[in-house]
Coordinates of C-alpha atoms and ligand atoms in Angstrom, one line a residue:
M1 CA -9.1 -8.2 24.8
S2 CA -6.1 -9.1 24.2
M3 CA -5.1 -6.9 21.8
F4 CA -6.1 -3.9 19.8
C5 CA -6.3 -2.8 16.0
F6 CA -9.3 -1.8 13.8
Q7 CA -7.3 -0.3 10.8
C8 CA -8.4 -2.6 7.8
Q9 CA -11.7 -3.0 6.6
E10 CA -11.8 -6.5 7.5
T11 CA -11.8 -6.1 11.3
A12 CA -14.0 -8.5 13.2
G13 CA -17.6 -6.8 13.7
G14 CA -16.3 -3.6 11.9
T15 CA -15.3 -2.3 15.5
G16 CA -12.2 -3.7 15.6
C17 CA -10.1 -7.5 16.2
T18 CA -10.0 -7.9 20.1
R19 CA -8.4 -11.5 20.6
R20 CA -6.6 -12.3 17.5
G21 CA -7.0 -10.5 13.6
V22 CA -9.4 -11.5 11.0
C23 CA -6.2 -11.2 8.8
G24 CA -4.7 -14.2 11.3
K25 CA -2.6 -11.9 13.1
E26 CA -2.2 -12.8 16.7
S27 CA -2.3 -10.7 20.1
E28 CA 1.2 -11.0 20.5
V29 CA 2.3 -9.7 17.4
A30 CA -0.3 -7.4 16.9
N31 CA 0.7 -5.5 21.0
I32 CA 4.4 -5.9 19.4
Q33 CA 3.3 -3.9 15.7
D34 CA 1.6 -1.1 18.0
L35 CA 5.1 -1.0 20.4
L36 CA 7.4 -0.3 17.2
I37 CA 4.9 2.6 16.6
Y38 CA 5.0 3.8 20.0
L39 CA 8.7 3.8 19.8
C40 CA 8.8 5.2 16.5
K41 CA 7.4 8.5 18.3
G42 CA 9.7 8.8 21.0
I43 CA 12.4 8.6 18.2
S44 CA 10.6 11.4 15.7
I45 CA 10.3 13.7 19.1
F46 CA 13.7 13.6 19.0
S47 CA 14.8 13.7 15.5
N48 CA 12.6 16.5 15.7
R49 CA 14.6 18.4 17.9
A50 CA 17.1 17.8 15.9
R51 CA 16.3 18.6 13.1
E52 CA 14.9 22.1 14.0
L53 CA 19.2 21.8 14.6
E54 CA 19.6 21.3 10.7
I55 CA 20.8 17.7 11.9
E56 CA 19.6 14.9 9.4
N57 CA 20.2 10.9 10.0
P58 CA 19.6 8.5 7.4
K59 CA 19.2 6.3 10.3
V60 CA 16.5 7.2 12.2
N61 CA 14.6 7.9 8.2
K62 CA 15.2 4.2 6.7
F63 CA 13.9 2.7 10.5
I64 CA 11.0 4.7 10.4
I65 CA 10.1 4.2 6.8
D66 CA 10.7 0.0 7.4
S67 CA 9.1 0.4 10.9
L68 CA 5.8 2.0 9.6
F69 CA 5.0 -0.3 6.4
M70 CA 6.7 -3.6 8.4
T71 CA 2.7 -3.4 10.1
I72 CA 0.6 -2.9 7.3
T73 CA -1.9 -5.2 7.2
N74 CA -1.0 -8.4 5.9
A75 CA 3.0 -7.7 5.6
N76 CA 4.5 -8.9 8.5
F77 CA 3.3 -11.6 10.4
D78 CA 6.4 -12.9 12.5
K79 CA 7.4 -11.2 16.1
A80 CA 10.6 -12.5 16.0
D81 CA 10.9 -9.4 13.1
F82 CA 9.1 -6.6 15.1
I83 CA 11.8 -7.8 18.5
R84 CA 14.2 -7.8 16.1
K85 CA 13.6 -3.9 15.4
I86 CA 12.7 -2.6 17.7
K87 CA 16.4 -3.5 19.7
E88 CA 17.2 -2.1 16.5
G89 CA 15.0 1.2 17.8
F90 CA 16.7 1.4 20.6
E91 CA 20.1 1.7 18.9
V92 CA 18.6 3.9 16.2
R93 CA 17.0 6.5 19.8
E94 CA 20.2 6.4 21.3
E95 CA 22.2 7.8 18.3
I96 CA 20.1 10.7 17.3
K97 CA 20.0 11.1 21.6
R98 CA 23.9 11.9 21.2
Q99 CA 24.1 13.9 17.7
L100 CA 21.1 16.5 19.3
E101 CA 22.8 16.8 22.6
E102 CA 26.1 17.5 20.6
A103 CA 24.8 20.2 18.6
G104 CA 23.5 22.0 22.2
G105 CA 19.8 20.1 21.9
S106 CA 17.8 18.6 24.9
I107 CA 17.2 15.4 25.6
T108 CA 15.4 15.5 28.7
D109 CA 12.7 18.1 28.8
T110 CA 9.2 17.3 29.0
L111 CA 9.4 13.7 27.6
P112 CA 6.4 11.0 27.1
D113 CA 7.2 7.5 27.8
C114 CA 7.5 6.4 24.0
A115 CA 10.3 8.4 24.4
T116 CA 12.3 7.1 27.3
W117 CA 11.2 3.1 27.7
Y118 CA 13.3 0.9 27.8
A119 CA 13.0 -3.1 27.4
E120 CA 16.1 -5.9 27.9
D121 CA 14.5 -9.5 27.2
E122 CA 11.2 -10.6 25.2
A123 CA 8.9 -11.1 28.4
D124 CA 10.0 -7.1 28.8
F125 CA 8.8 -6.4 25.6
D126 CA 5.5 -8.2 26.0
L127 CA 4.7 -6.5 29.6
K128 CA 5.4 -3.3 28.0
A129 CA 3.4 -4.3 24.5
G130 CA -0.3 -5.1 26.7
S131 CA 0.7 -1.9 29.1
A132 CA -2.2 0.7 28.5
E133 CA 0.2 3.4 27.5
V134 CA 1.0 1.6 24.5
G135 CA -1.3 1.1 21.4
V136 CA -4.7 2.7 20.3
L137 CA -7.2 2.6 22.9
A138 CA -4.3 4.9 24.8
T139 CA -6.2 7.8 23.7
Q140 CA -9.0 8.1 25.8
D141 CA -10.7 10.6 23.5
E142 CA -12.8 8.9 21.1
D143 CA -12.5 11.7 18.4
K144 CA -9.0 12.3 18.8
R145 CA -8.3 8.3 18.9
S146 CA -9.8 8.2 15.9
L147 CA -7.8 11.1 14.3
K148 CA -4.5 10.2 15.5
E149 CA -4.6 7.2 13.8
L150 CA -6.3 8.7 10.5
V151 CA -2.3 10.1 10.8
T152 CA -1.4 7.1 11.9
Y153 CA -2.7 5.0 8.6
G154 CA -1.8 7.7 6.4
L155 CA 1.8 7.5 7.4
K156 CA 2.2 3.6 7.0
G157 CA 1.2 3.9 3.7
M158 CA 3.1 7.0 2.4
A159 CA 5.3 5.2 4.5
A160 CA 4.6 1.7 2.1
Y161 CA 5.3 4.5 -1.1
T162 CA 8.5 6.3 0.5
E163 CA 10.1 2.5 0.8
H164 CA 10.0 1.6 -3.1
A165 CA 11.0 5.0 -3.7
F166 CA 14.1 5.0 -1.4
N167 CA 15.0 0.8 -2.8
L168 CA 15.4 2.5 -5.9
G169 CA 17.6 5.4 -4.9
F170 CA 15.1 8.2 -4.7
E171 CA 14.6 10.1 -1.6
N172 CA 12.6 13.1 -0.8
P173 CA 13.5 14.7 2.8
E174 CA 10.6 16.3 3.1
I175 CA 8.9 13.3 3.8
Y176 CA 10.6 12.0 6.2
A177 CA 10.6 15.5 8.2
F178 CA 6.5 15.0 7.9
M179 CA 6.8 11.5 9.6
Q180 CA 8.6 12.3 12.4
K181 CA 6.8 15.4 13.0
G182 CA 3.1 13.9 12.6
L183 CA 4.7 10.5 14.6
A184 CA 5.7 13.2 17.3
L185 CA 2.6 15.6 17.4
I186 CA 0.5 12.4 17.9
A187 CA 2.4 11.3 20.9
D188 CA 0.9 13.4 23.2
D189 CA -2.1 15.0 24.5
Y190 CA -1.8 18.4 23.6
L191 CA -3.2 19.0 20.2
S192 CA -6.7 19.8 19.7
A193 CA -9.1 17.5 17.4
D194 CA -9.1 21.2 15.4
E195 CA -5.3 20.5 15.1
L196 CA -5.4 16.7 14.7
V197 CA -7.3 18.1 11.3
G198 CA -5.2 20.0 10.0
L199 CA -2.4 17.1 10.6
V200 CA -4.9 14.5 8.4
L201 CA -5.0 17.3 5.5
E202 CA -1.3 17.6 5.5
C203 CA -0.8 14.4 5.0
G204 CA -2.3 14.2 2.7
K205 CA -0.4 16.5 0.6
Y206 CA 2.8 14.3 1.9
G207 CA 1.1 11.5 0.1
V208 CA 0.7 13.5 -3.2
E209 CA 4.6 13.9 -2.8
A210 CA 5.3 10.5 -2.1
M211 CA 3.2 9.2 -4.7
A212 CA 5.1 12.2 -7.4
L213 CA 8.3 10.6 -5.6
L214 CA 7.3 6.6 -6.9
D215 CA 6.3 7.5 -10.1
K216 CA 9.5 9.5 -10.4
A217 CA 11.3 6.6 -9.1
N218 CA 9.5 4.2 -11.0
T219 CA 9.4 6.0 -14.4
E220 CA 13.1 7.2 -15.2
T221 CA 14.1 3.7 -13.6
Y222 CA 12.1 1.4 -15.8
G223 CA 10.6 3.6 -18.3
H224 CA 6.7 5.2 -18.3
P225 CA 4.6 2.1 -18.9
V226 CA 2.6 1.5 -22.2
M227 CA -0.3 -0.4 -23.0
S228 CA 0.0 -4.0 -23.0
R229 CA -1.5 -6.8 -23.2
V230 CA -1.3 -9.0 -20.4
N231 CA -1.0 -13.3 -21.0
I232 CA -3.1 -14.4 -17.9
G233 CA -2.1 -18.2 -19.4
I234 CA 0.9 -20.1 -18.4
R235 CA 3.6 -21.9 -20.2
E236 CA 5.4 -25.2 -20.3
N237 CA 8.6 -24.3 -17.9
P238 CA 8.2 -24.1 -14.8
G239 CA 8.1 -20.8 -13.2
I240 CA 8.3 -18.3 -10.0
L241 CA 5.5 -16.1 -8.8
I242 CA 6.4 -12.4 -7.7
S243 CA 4.0 -10.7 -5.8
G244 CA 3.6 -7.5 -3.8
H245 CA 4.3 -4.2 -5.3
D246 CA 8.5 -3.3 -5.2
L247 CA 9.7 -3.4 -8.6
K248 CA 13.5 -3.3 -7.6
D249 CA 12.7 -6.9 -6.9
M250 CA 10.8 -7.5 -9.8
E251 CA 14.2 -6.2 -12.1
E252 CA 17.0 -8.4 -9.7
L253 CA 14.6 -11.5 -10.3
L254 CA 14.3 -11.3 -14.2
E255 CA 17.9 -10.2 -14.3
Q256 CA 18.7 -13.4 -12.2
T257 CA 16.2 -16.1 -13.4
R258 CA 17.4 -14.6 -17.3
D259 CA 18.9 -18.3 -19.0
T260 CA 18.3 -20.8 -16.7
G261 CA 14.8 -22.3 -18.2
V262 CA 12.6 -20.8 -15.2
D263 CA 9.6 -18.6 -16.1
V264 CA 8.5 -15.3 -14.1
Y265 CA 4.7 -14.7 -13.8
T266 CA 3.1 -11.5 -11.5
H267 CA 0.4 -12.5 -8.7
G268 CA -1.6 -9.6 -7.7
E269 CA -0.1 -6.3 -7.2
M270 CA 3.1 -6.8 -8.8
L271 CA 1.0 -7.4 -12.4
P272 CA 1.5 -3.9 -13.2
A273 CA 5.5 -4.6 -13.3
N274 CA 4.2 -6.2 -16.9
Y275 CA 3.3 -2.3 -18.2
Y276 CA 6.9 -1.2 -18.1
P277 CA 9.2 -1.0 -20.9
A278 CA 12.6 -2.5 -19.0
F279 CA 10.6 -5.4 -17.7
K280 CA 9.1 -6.6 -21.6
K281 CA 12.7 -7.1 -23.0
Y282 CA 13.1 -10.4 -20.8
P283 CA 11.4 -13.5 -22.8
H284 CA 10.4 -15.6 -19.3
F285 CA 8.5 -12.7 -17.9
V286 CA 5.4 -14.7 -18.7
G287 CA 2.7 -12.3 -17.7
N288 CA 0.1 -13.1 -14.3
Y289 CA -1.1 -15.9 -12.7
G290 CA -4.3 -15.6 -11.3
N291 CA -6.7 -12.6 -9.0
A292 CA -6.2 -10.2 -6.5
W293 CA -4.0 -11.1 -3.4
W294 CA -7.1 -12.8 -1.0
K295 CA -7.3 -15.6 -2.9
Q296 CA -3.6 -17.3 -2.9
N297 CA -4.3 -19.6 -0.9
E298 CA -5.9 -21.9 -4.1
E299 CA -3.3 -20.1 -6.3
F300 CA -0.4 -20.2 -4.7
E301 CA -1.5 -23.8 -4.2
K302 CA -2.2 -24.3 -8.2
F303 CA 1.5 -22.8 -9.1
N304 CA 2.9 -25.4 -7.9
G305 CA 6.3 -23.1 -8.3
P306 CA 8.2 -21.1 -5.9
I307 CA 6.3 -17.6 -4.5
L308 CA 8.3 -14.5 -3.9
M309 CA 6.7 -12.5 -1.8
T310 CA 8.1 -8.6 -1.8
T311 CA 5.5 -6.4 0.0
N312 CA 1.3 -6.9 1.7
C313 CA -0.7 -8.7 1.4
I314 CA 0.4 -12.3 2.7
I315 CA -2.2 -14.1 4.4
P316 CA -1.4 -17.0 6.7
P317 CA 0.0 -19.8 4.3
R318 CA -1.4 -23.0 3.5
D319 CA 0.9 -26.1 4.3
S320 CA 0.4 -27.4 1.1
Y321 CA 2.7 -24.4 -0.5
R322 CA 4.4 -23.2 2.7
D323 CA 7.5 -24.5 1.7
R324 CA 7.7 -22.2 -1.8
V325 CA 6.6 -19.3 -0.1
F326 CA 9.6 -16.8 0.0
T327 CA 9.6 -13.9 2.1
T328 CA 11.4 -10.1 1.2
G329 CA 11.9 -7.1 2.5
T330 CA 9.6 -5.5 5.1
V331 CA 7.6 -9.0 4.7
G332 CA 7.9 -12.2 7.1
Y333 CA 6.1 -14.8 8.0
P334 CA 6.8 -17.4 10.6
G335 CA 8.6 -20.2 9.5
L336 CA 9.2 -18.9 5.7
T337 CA 12.8 -18.6 4.5
H338 CA 13.2 -14.6 4.1
I339 CA 15.6 -13.5 1.8
P340 CA 18.1 -11.0 3.2
D341 CA 18.0 -7.7 2.5
R342 CA 21.1 -6.0 -0.6
K343 CA 24.9 -4.9 0.3
P344 CA 25.4 -1.8 -1.3
G345 CA 26.4 -2.7 -4.1
Q346 CA 24.8 -5.9 -4.8
A347 CA 21.2 -7.2 -5.6
K348 CA 19.6 -9.5 -3.3
D349 CA 20.3 -13.0 -3.9
F350 CA 17.5 -15.1 -5.4
S351 CA 19.9 -17.5 -5.9
E352 CA 17.9 -20.8 -3.1
I353 CA 14.4 -19.4 -4.6
I354 CA 16.1 -20.3 -8.3
V355 CA 17.3 -23.8 -7.4
L356 CA 13.7 -24.6 -5.9
A357 CA 11.9 -23.3 -9.2
K358 CA 13.9 -25.9 -11.3
K359 CA 12.8 -28.6 -9.5
S360 CA 9.6 -27.8 -9.6
L361 CA 6.7 -28.8 -11.8
P362 CA 5.2 -25.9 -14.2
P363 CA 2.5 -24.2 -13.2
V364 CA -1.7 -25.6 -13.8
E365 CA -3.8 -23.1 -16.5
L366 CA -6.1 -21.1 -14.3
E367 CA -7.7 -19.2 -17.6
K368 CA -6.2 -18.2 -21.1
G369 CA -6.3 -15.1 -22.8
E370 CA -5.2 -11.3 -22.0
I371 CA -5.6 -8.7 -20.3
I372 CA -5.1 -4.7 -20.8
G373 CA -3.5 -2.2 -19.0
G374 CA -0.9 0.0 -18.4
F375 CA -2.6 3.4 -18.3
A376 CA -0.8 5.4 -16.3
H377 CA -0.5 9.6 -17.0
N378 CA 1.9 9.0 -19.7
Q379 CA 0.0 7.3 -21.8
V380 CA -3.5 8.7 -21.3
L381 CA -2.0 11.5 -22.2
A382 CA -0.5 10.2 -25.4
L383 CA -4.1 9.2 -26.0
A384 CA -5.5 12.5 -25.2
D385 CA -6.7 13.7 -28.4
K386 CA -9.0 10.9 -28.8
V387 CA -9.9 10.9 -25.2
I388 CA -11.1 14.6 -25.4
A389 CA -12.5 14.3 -28.8
A390 CA -15.1 11.3 -27.2
V391 CA -16.0 13.4 -24.2
Q392 CA -16.8 16.3 -26.3
S393 CA -18.7 14.4 -29.3
G394 CA -20.2 12.6 -26.4
V395 CA -19.7 9.1 -26.8
L396 CA -17.8 9.2 -23.3
K397 CA -19.7 10.6 -20.8
K398 CA -18.6 9.8 -17.3
F399 CA -15.2 8.4 -16.3
L400 CA -15.7 6.2 -12.6
V401 CA -12.6 6.2 -10.7
M402 CA -12.5 2.7 -9.4
A403 CA -9.2 1.9 -7.5
G404 CA -8.1 0.6 -4.3
C405 CA -8.3 -2.7 -2.9
D406 CA -9.7 -6.0 -3.1
G407 CA -10.6 -8.1 -0.1
R408 CA -12.4 -11.1 1.0
M409 CA -15.8 -10.0 2.0
K410 CA -18.9 -11.1 -0.4
S411 CA -20.3 -7.5 -1.0
R412 CA -17.1 -6.6 -2.9
Q413 CA -19.5 -8.9 -5.7
Y414 CA -21.2 -5.5 -5.1
Y415 CA -18.1 -3.6 -7.8
T416 CA -18.4 -6.6 -10.4
E417 CA -22.2 -5.6 -10.5
F418 CA -21.3 -2.0 -10.4
A419 CA -19.2 -3.0 -13.5
Q420 CA -21.3 -4.5 -15.3
K421 CA -24.2 -2.6 -15.0
L422 CA -22.5 0.8 -16.0
P423 CA -23.7 2.2 -19.2
Q424 CA -21.9 1.8 -22.5
D425 CA -20.7 5.4 -22.5
T426 CA -18.8 5.2 -19.2
V427 CA -14.5 4.3 -18.8
I428 CA -13.4 2.9 -15.1
L429 CA -10.3 4.6 -14.1
T430 CA -8.1 2.3 -11.4
A431 CA -5.3 1.2 -10.1
G432 CA -4.7 -0.9 -7.1
C433 CA -5.2 -4.7 -6.8
A434 CA -9.1 -3.4 -6.8
K435 CA -9.6 -3.9 -10.9
Y436 CA -9.5 -7.7 -10.2
R437 CA -13.3 -7.5 -9.5
Y438 CA -13.8 -6.4 -13.1
N439 CA -10.3 -6.4 -15.3
K440 CA -11.8 -9.7 -17.1
L441 CA -15.3 -8.8 -17.7
N442 CA -14.1 -7.9 -21.4
L443 CA -16.5 -4.4 -21.2
G444 CA -15.6 -3.4 -24.1
E445 CA -14.1 0.2 -25.6
I446 CA -15.2 3.5 -26.4
E447 CA -13.9 4.4 -30.4
G448 CA -10.5 2.3 -29.4
I449 CA -10.4 3.4 -25.2
P450 CA -10.8 0.2 -23.7
R451 CA -13.7 0.9 -20.9
V452 CA -11.3 -0.1 -18.0
L453 CA -8.2 1.8 -18.3
D454 CA -5.9 0.4 -15.4
A455 CA -3.2 2.8 -14.3
G456 CA -1.0 0.2 -12.1
Q457 CA -0.4 -0.5 -8.7
C458 CA -2.4 1.6 -6.1
N459 CA 0.1 4.2 -5.7
D460 CA -0.4 4.6 -9.5
S461 CA -3.3 6.4 -8.5
Y462 CA -1.3 9.5 -8.1
S463 CA -1.5 9.0 -12.2
L464 CA -5.4 9.1 -12.0
A465 CA -4.7 12.5 -10.5
V466 CA -2.0 13.4 -12.2
I467 CA -4.8 12.5 -15.7
A468 CA -7.8 14.6 -13.6
L469 CA -6.1 17.5 -13.9
K470 CA -5.0 17.4 -17.4
L471 CA -8.5 17.1 -18.7
K472 CA -9.2 20.0 -16.0
E473 CA -6.9 21.6 -18.3
V474 CA -7.6 21.6 -21.2
L475 CA -11.6 21.8 -20.5
G476 CA -10.8 24.8 -19.3
L477 CA -12.1 24.4 -15.5
D478 CA -11.8 25.9 -13.2
D479 CA -12.2 23.0 -10.1
I480 CA -11.6 19.3 -10.6
N481 CA -15.1 19.0 -9.1
Q482 CA -16.6 19.8 -12.8
L483 CA -15.0 16.7 -14.7
P484 CA -17.9 14.5 -15.3
I485 CA -15.3 12.0 -13.2
S486 CA -17.5 10.1 -9.9
Y487 CA -15.2 8.2 -7.6
N488 CA -16.6 4.9 -6.1
I489 CA -13.2 3.8 -4.3
A490 CA -12.8 0.7 -2.8
W491 CA -10.3 0.4 0.5
Y492 CA -8.7 -2.3 2.3
E493 CA -5.3 -1.7 3.5
Q494 CA -3.6 1.6 4.8
K495 CA -2.4 2.5 1.3
A496 CA -5.9 2.9 0.6
V497 CA -6.0 5.9 3.3
I498 CA -3.1 7.7 2.3
V499 CA -4.6 7.5 -1.0
L500 CA -7.5 9.0 -0.1
L501 CA -6.2 11.4 2.0
A502 CA -4.2 12.6 -1.0
L503 CA -7.2 13.0 -3.2
L504 CA -8.9 14.9 -0.7
Y505 CA -5.6 17.0 -0.2
L506 CA -5.6 17.8 -4.1
G507 CA -9.6 19.2 -3.8
V508 CA -11.6 15.9 -4.5
K509 CA -15.1 15.8 -3.3
N510 CA -17.5 13.6 -2.9
I511 CA -15.7 9.9 -2.7
H512 CA -17.1 7.2 -2.6
L513 CA -16.3 4.9 0.0
G514 CA -16.6 1.2 0.4
P515 CA -17.4 -1.4 0.9
T516 CA -17.5 -0.2 4.6
L517 CA -16.2 2.9 6.2
P518 CA -13.5 2.9 8.0
A519 CA -14.0 1.3 11.8
F520 CA -11.6 4.0 13.2
L521 CA -13.9 7.4 12.2
S522 CA -16.2 8.0 15.3
P523 CA -19.0 9.5 14.5
N524 CA -17.9 12.6 14.7
V525 CA -14.1 12.4 12.7
A526 CA -17.0 10.6 10.0
N527 CA -19.3 13.7 10.3
V528 CA -16.2 16.5 9.7
L529 CA -15.0 14.2 6.4
V530 CA -19.0 14.4 4.9
E531 CA -18.9 18.4 5.9
K532 CA -15.8 19.5 4.7
F533 CA -15.5 16.5 1.4
N534 CA -19.0 15.4 1.1
L535 CA -17.6 11.8 1.7
G536 CA -19.9 8.8 1.7
G537 CA -19.8 5.2 2.1
I538 CA -21.8 3.7 -0.8
T539 CA -25.6 1.0 -0.3
N540 CA -26.7 -0.5 -3.1
V541 CA -25.8 -0.9 -7.1
D542 CA -28.9 0.3 -8.4
D543 CA -29.0 3.4 -6.3
D544 CA -25.4 4.4 -6.4
L545 CA -25.2 4.3 -10.2
K546 CA -28.2 6.7 -10.3
L547 CA -25.9 8.9 -7.8
L548 CA -22.9 8.8 -9.2
L549 CA -24.2 8.7 -13.2
A550 CA -26.4 11.7 -12.5
Ligands
SF4_1 FE1 -8.2 -7.5 12.1 FE2 -7.6 -5.8 9.7 FE3 -6.1 -5.6 12.6 FE4 -5.5 -7.6 11.1 S1 -5.5 -5.5 10.3 S2 -5.6 -7.3 13.5 S3 -8.2 -7.5 10.5 S4 -8.0 -4.7 12.1
SF3_2 FE1 -4.2 -4.7 -2.7 FE2 -2.6 -5.7 -0.5 FE3 -4.8 -2.8 -1.1 FE4 -1.8 -2.1 -3.4 S1 -1.9 -5.9 -2.1 S2 -3.7 -2.2 -2.7 S3 -4.4 -4.9 -0.4

């Protein structure tokens, strides 16, 4: 075994990647990612002590969210980036220690290795990264390991959303405090399994906070998403394809490509940018090209122009288009050009991408037509009268929340079939890249309400919760579980973990999670989730339809 990672749904054999990731992550990268998380735990021990003395260090806060985000599945494959980050972490650690000491706090008593270790060069890093005390398997007890990793993955998802909000100038110090508290608590082995369960649930609470913060950041900056028909065809100009979740990058790219003769298209999780009023004013913003992340190999090849990856999911690029892929933010891949972070008060500089676009051929047409979306909370609540009338008259019997992620596995065909077989009196509520399994099926509408309501990116699952809570209020129900809503959620990476924990925190029960349950849930931890929340997996379309429509 040269690594151990089981954080995503596609983990090898449904148990763990041990030699190389199914995602393409090399063992050296997997190990150094673990080492970065290890360092984050150590820094958090100091920053928690400092916080008790009312010291808040913005560098620590930013370092922790960056680091957690970098280790999300399909975000960064570049070992050099992690080495740089760890070196930065040592400096951050020194600074917070200094502040703590100056304020009279202790920087010596009962410190675990993660708070004290240091390494100089790459060989030392490798040695440490591969050692037994670092990484998932360092926790011997299977259930504690499971709970600690559940917290860690929840924090990674939370960090991603917090980072996007940060990029738009929105912060919530309570989220930072919780992240660092969580990391410090799981650094050691003194929490009981019950206490760890408590921490998992608290993680859900801050998951809601992080999604609410990002919702506020996105909507206050770019307006509330509105019902939109998004072009999925092409035009004659060369184009730039932008993927990932970061709307600030989207805005700056649109600004810089204005009047250049270059068009802009979204891919994957950037599709919902098409729903925001602020982006509709750009005539060169054409629409969406292609599908979910895992089809990028073929689709990037056909796009012909440059591609900008603002977040996960990037997959190892083929040589045929590798020269055209640019990374930015937390994304990294060896050999690809990285667009540096913005300097204070300035925009990122996308000129290199634009120069390349001008020399590129226009995209090859993949399909024609339009898809509909933009049903975040504000838009759905604007249609509330219609929706409630449809529910009360019985023409709309059930909502199915099918949010989450898409992935490569053949078994995900289940979601297409499930959507196709749903009766006409049902509506799908979705968010995240899971939607690509059914958003082009033309499932029709119910009295003007489309049968697939896409709220946006995975973080916009928050909208689905807002909608559910509003429906509960209007229908005069006491419990969110009395609503005519069933949950059939698809997961892949760690953002889906925080979405799940957030839903559990909001009291949602009977969630079905597929296509497989996480490998990081030990049998006992899975049982706790079944007992407390009636969480379940999926079986086959026909049986699940019966169950979920009952
Ligand atoms: Fe394996 Fe997923 Fe980890 Fe990649 S992220 S190494 S596929 S478990
Ligand atoms: Fe997708 Fe990677 Fe999860 Fe944001 S882009 S939902 S998988």
